[in-house]
Coordinates of C-alpha atoms in Angstrom, one line a residue:
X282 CA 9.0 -84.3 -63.2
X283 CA 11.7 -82.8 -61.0
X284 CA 15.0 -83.6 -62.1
X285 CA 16.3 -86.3 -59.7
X286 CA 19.1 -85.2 -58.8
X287 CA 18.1 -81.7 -58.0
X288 CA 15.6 -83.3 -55.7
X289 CA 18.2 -85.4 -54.2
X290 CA 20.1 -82.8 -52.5
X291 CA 17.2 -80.5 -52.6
X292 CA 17.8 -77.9 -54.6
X293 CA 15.7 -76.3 -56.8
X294 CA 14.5 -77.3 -59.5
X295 CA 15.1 -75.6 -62.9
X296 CA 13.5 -76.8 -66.8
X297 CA 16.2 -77.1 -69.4
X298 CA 19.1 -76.1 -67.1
X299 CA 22.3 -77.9 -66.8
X300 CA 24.9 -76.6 -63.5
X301 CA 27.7 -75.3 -64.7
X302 CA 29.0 -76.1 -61.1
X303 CA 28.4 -78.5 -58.5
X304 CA 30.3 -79.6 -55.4
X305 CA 27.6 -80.7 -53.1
X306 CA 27.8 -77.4 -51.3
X307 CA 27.6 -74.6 -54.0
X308 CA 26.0 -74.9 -57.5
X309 CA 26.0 -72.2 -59.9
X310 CA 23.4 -71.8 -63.3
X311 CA 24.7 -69.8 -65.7
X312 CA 21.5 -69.6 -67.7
X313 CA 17.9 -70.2 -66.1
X314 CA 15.4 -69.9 -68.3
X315 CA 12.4 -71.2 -66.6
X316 CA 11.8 -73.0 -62.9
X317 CA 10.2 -76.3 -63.3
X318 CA 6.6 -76.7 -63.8
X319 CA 6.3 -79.1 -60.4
X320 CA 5.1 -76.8 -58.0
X321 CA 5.2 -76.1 -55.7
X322 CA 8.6 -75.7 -54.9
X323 CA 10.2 -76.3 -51.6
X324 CA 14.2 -76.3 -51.8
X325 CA 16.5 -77.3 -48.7
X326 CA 18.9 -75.0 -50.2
X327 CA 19.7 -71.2 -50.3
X328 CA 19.1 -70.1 -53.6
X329 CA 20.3 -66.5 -54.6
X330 CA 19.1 -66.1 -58.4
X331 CA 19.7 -62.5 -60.4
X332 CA 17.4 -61.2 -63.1
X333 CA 19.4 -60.8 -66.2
X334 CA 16.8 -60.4 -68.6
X335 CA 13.1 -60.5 -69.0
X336 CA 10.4 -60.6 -66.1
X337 CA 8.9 -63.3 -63.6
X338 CA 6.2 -63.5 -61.8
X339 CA 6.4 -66.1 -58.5
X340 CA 4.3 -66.8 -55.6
X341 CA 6.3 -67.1 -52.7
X342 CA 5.0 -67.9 -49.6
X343 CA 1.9 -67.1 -51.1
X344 CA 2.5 -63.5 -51.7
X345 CA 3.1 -62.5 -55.6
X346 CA 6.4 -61.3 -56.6
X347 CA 7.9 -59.6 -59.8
X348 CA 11.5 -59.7 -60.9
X349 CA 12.7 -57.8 -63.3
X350 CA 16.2 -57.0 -64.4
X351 CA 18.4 -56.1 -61.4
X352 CA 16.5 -57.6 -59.4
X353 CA 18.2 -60.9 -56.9
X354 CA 15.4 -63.4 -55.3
X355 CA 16.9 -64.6 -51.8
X356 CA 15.0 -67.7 -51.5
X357 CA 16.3 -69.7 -48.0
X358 CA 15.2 -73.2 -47.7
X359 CA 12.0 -74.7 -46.9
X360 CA 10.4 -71.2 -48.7
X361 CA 7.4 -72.3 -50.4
X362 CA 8.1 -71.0 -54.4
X363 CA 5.2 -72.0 -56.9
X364 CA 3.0 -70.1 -59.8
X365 CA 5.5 -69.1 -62.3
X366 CA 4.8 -66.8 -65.0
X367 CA 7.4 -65.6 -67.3
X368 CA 8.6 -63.9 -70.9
X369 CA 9.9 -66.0 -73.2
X370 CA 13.1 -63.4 -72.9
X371 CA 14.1 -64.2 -69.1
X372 CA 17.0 -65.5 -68.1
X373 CA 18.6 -65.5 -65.0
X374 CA 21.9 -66.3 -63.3
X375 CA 21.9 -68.6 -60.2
X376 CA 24.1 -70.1 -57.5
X377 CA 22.9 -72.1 -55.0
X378 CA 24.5 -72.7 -51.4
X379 CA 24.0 -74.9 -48.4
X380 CA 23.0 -74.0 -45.4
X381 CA 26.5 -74.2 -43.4
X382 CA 28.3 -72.8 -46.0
X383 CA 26.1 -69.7 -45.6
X384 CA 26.5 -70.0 -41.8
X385 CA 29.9 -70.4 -42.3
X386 CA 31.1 -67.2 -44.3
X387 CA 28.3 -65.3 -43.1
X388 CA 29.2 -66.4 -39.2
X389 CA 29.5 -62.8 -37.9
X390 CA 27.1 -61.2 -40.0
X391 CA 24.4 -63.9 -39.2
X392 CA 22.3 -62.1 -37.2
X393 CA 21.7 -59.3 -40.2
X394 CA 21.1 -62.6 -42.9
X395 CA 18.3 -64.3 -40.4
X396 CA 16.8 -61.0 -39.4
X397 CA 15.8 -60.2 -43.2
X398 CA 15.6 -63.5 -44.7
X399 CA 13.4 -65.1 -41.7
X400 CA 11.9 -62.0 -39.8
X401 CA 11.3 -59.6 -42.3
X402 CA 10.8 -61.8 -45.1
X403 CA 13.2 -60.4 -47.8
X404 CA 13.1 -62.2 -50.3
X405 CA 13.7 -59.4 -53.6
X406 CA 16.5 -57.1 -53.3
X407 CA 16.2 -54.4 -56.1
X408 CA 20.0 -53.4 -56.9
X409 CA 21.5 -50.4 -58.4
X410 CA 23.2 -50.5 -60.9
X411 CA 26.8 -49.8 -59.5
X412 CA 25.7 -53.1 -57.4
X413 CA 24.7 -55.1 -59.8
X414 CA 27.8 -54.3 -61.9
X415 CA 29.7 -55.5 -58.9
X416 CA 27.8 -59.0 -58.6
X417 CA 28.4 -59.5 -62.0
X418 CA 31.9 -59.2 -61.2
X419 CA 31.8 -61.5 -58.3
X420 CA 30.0 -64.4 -60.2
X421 CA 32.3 -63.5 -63.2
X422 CA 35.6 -64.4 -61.1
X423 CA 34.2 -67.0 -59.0
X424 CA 32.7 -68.7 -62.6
X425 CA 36.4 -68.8 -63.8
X426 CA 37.9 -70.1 -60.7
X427 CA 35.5 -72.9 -60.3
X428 CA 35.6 -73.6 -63.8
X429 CA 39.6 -73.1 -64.6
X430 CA 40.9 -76.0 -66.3
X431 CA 44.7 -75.1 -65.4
X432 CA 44.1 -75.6 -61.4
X433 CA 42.3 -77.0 -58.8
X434 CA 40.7 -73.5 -56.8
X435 CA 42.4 -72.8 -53.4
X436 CA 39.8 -73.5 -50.8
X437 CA 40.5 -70.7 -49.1
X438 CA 40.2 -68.0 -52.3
X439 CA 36.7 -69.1 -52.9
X440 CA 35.8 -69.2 -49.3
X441 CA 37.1 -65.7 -49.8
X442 CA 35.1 -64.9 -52.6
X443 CA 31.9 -66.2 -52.3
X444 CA 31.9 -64.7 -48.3
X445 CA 32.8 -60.8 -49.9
X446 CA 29.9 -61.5 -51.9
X447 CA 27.6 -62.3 -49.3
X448 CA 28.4 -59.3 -47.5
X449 CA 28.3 -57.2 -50.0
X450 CA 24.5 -58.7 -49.8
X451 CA 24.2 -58.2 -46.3
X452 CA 24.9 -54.2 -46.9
X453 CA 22.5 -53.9 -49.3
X454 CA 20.0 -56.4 -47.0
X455 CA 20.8 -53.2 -43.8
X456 CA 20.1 -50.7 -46.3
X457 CA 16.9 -51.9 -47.0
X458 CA 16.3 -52.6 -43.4
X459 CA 15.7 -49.3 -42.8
X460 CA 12.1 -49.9 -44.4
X461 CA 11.1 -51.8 -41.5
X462 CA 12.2 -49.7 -39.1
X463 CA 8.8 -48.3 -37.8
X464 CA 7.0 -51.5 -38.5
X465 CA 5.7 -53.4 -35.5
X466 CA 6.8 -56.6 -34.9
X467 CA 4.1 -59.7 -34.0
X468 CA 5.2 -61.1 -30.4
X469 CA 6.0 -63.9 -32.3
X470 CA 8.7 -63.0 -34.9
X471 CA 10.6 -61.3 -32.1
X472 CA 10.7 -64.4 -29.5
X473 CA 11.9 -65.6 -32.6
X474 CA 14.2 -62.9 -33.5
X475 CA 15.3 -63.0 -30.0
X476 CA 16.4 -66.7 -30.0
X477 CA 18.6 -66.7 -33.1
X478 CA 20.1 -63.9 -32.0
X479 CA 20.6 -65.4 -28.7
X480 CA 21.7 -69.2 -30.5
X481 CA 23.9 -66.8 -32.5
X482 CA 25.7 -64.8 -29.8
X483 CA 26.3 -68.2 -27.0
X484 CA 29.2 -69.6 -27.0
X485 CA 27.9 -73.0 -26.3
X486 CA 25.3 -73.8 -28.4
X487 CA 24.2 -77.0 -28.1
X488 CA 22.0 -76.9 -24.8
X489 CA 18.6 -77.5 -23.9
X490 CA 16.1 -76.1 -25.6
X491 CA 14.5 -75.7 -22.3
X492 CA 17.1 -73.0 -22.0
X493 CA 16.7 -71.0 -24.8
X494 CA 12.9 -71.1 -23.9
X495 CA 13.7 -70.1 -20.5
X496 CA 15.6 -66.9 -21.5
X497 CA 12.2 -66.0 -23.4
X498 CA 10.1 -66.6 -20.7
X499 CA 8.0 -69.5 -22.9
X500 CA 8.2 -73.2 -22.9
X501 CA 9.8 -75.0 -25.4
X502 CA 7.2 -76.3 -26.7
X503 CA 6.0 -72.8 -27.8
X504 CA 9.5 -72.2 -29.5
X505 CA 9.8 -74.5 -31.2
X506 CA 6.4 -73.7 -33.1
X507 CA 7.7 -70.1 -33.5
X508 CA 10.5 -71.7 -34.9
X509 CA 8.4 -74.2 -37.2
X510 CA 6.3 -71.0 -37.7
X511 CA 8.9 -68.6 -39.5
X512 CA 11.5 -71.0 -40.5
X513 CA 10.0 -74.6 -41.1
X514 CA 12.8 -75.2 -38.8
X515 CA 12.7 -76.9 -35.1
X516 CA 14.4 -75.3 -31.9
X517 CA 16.6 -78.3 -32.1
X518 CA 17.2 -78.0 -35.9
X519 CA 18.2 -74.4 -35.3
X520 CA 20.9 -75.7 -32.4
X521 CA 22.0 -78.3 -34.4
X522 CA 22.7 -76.3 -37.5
X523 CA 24.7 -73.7 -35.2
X524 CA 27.0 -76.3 -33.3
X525 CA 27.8 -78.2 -36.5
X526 CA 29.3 -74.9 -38.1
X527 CA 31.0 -74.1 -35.1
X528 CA 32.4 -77.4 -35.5
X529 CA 33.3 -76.9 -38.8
X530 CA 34.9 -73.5 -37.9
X531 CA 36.6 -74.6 -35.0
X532 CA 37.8 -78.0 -36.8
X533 CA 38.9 -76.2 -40.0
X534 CA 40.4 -72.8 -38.6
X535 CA 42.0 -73.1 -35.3
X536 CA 44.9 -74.9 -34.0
X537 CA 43.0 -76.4 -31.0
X538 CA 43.8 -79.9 -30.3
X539 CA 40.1 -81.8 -30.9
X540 CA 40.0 -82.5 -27.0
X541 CA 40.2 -78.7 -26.1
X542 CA 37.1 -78.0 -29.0
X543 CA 35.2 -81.1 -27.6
X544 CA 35.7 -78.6 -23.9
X545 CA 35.2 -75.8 -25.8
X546 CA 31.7 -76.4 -27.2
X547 CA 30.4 -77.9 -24.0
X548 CA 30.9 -82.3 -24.8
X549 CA 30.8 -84.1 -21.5
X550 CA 33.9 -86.2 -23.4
X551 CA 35.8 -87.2 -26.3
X552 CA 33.4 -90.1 -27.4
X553 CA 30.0 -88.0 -27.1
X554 CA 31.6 -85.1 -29.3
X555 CA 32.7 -87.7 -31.3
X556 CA 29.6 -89.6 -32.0
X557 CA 27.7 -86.1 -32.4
X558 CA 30.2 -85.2 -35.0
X559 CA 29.8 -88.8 -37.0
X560 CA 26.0 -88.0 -36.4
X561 CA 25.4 -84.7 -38.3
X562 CA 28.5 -84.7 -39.8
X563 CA 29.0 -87.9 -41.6
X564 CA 32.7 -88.9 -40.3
X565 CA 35.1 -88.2 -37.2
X566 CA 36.5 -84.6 -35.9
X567 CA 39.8 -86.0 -37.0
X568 CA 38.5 -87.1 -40.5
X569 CA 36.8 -84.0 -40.8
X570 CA 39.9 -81.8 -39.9
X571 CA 42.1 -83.6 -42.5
X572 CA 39.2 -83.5 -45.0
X573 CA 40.8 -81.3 -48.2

């Protein structure tokens, strides 16, 4: 049976494993030895796992994959993980992250993390060794610092950390990038490409969908099954998920007054950008600001 409070929050789900770290919004495994038996697997989470030892076969998305040492899986949510065969000598590293605090570190660099994760479907990144090294490194430091018994971590150091890390990921992601260069997109993945990047680059995000649709020449309806399509995602999931972090950002690193953000991010007024905020974010722009 799943572990229950894996399932909870939606992560995935892992036999015999215990998180060494968990704040609602990152979770790190320091040992994985197998994932759970209860496929198929379907997490809400990003899940970046790193092959220490051993091999492991998965289907994902119903293609077969090997990892072998060196080897990171990249498994974004709603990513269909199931048929696992392993050696009893694997064992893997793992941290887990929600989706805005990927969106969040990653905010200028998310264009590069959708293209490969959603349109080019990359979802094994082979490192070298000089790389892998380094992520070692990087979960070594942010282990301690999550773990330190001396001091609460500053939330700004491990916002610093774990975003260094992810770009680190995003280099190696444009290196292997160059793979698809000549390969032909479907009319499908780039309307889709096309609308992430264009969610992405607007500075108010939260319109109609009817507009992004209309920049594509389609109807929404249509986007939002390309959306469904490559990222079990809806148009209006994929709006929502990019105002709240804007929010977030905007709440958490600027010195606008919460009227100006409300005018900045396209609220008619103070009580409907209030009410959205309550509504996806669980409390009020000034709760949220004051949050530690």
């Amino acid at each position: 049976m799943p572990n229950p409070i894996n399932d909870q929050y939606g992560y995935i789900d892992f036999n015999n494993s215990v998180a060494n770290y968990n704040d609602g919004d990152v979770v790190i495994y320091d040992h994985v030895e197998a994932l759970s038996q209860s496929f198929p697997l379907k997490p809400k989470t990003t899940l970046l796992g790193l092959c220490c030892k051993g091999k492991i076969s998965l289907t994902v998305n119903g293609r077969e994959m090997n990892f072998e040492p060196g080897d990171v899986f990249v498994c974004p949510p709603n990513v269909k993980v199931e048929n696992s065969r392993y050696n009893e000598e694997f064992d893997c590293k793992a941290i887990v992250l929600s989706d805005h605090i990927i969106q969040g570190l990653l905010r200028d660099r998310m264009e590069t993390w959708n293209h490969m994760v959603y349109i080019n479907k990359t979802f094994k990144m082979t490192l070298s060794e000089s790389c892998r090294q380094e992520l070692d490194l990087y979960y070594a430091l942010l282990r301690s610092k999550l773990l330190s018994n001396s001091r609460t971590p500053s939330f700004l150091s491990m916002q610093s950390l774990l975003r260094a890390l992810l770009l680190d990921l995003c280099i190696v992601l444009e290196e292997i990038s160059g793979v698809f260069e000549d390969h032909r997109f479907s009319q499908g993945k780039m309307l889709f490409n096309r609308f992430l990047s264009s969610l992405s680059k607007s500075e108010v995000k939260r319109q109609p969908i009817a507009t992004y649709a209309g920049q594509l020449a389609i109807t929404p309806k249509y986007l939002t099954m390309l959306c469904l399509k490559y990222s079990d995602k809806t148009a209006s999931d994929w709006v929502i998920q990019y105002t709240c972090e804007d929010i977030r950002f905007y709440l958490r690193n600027s010195n606008l007054s919460i009227k100006e953000i409300s005018a900045k991010l396209g609220f008619s007024n103070m009580s409907h950008f209030g009410s959205y905020v309550r509504k996806h974010m669980g409390m009020s722009p000034s709760e949220f600001r004051h949050r530690k």
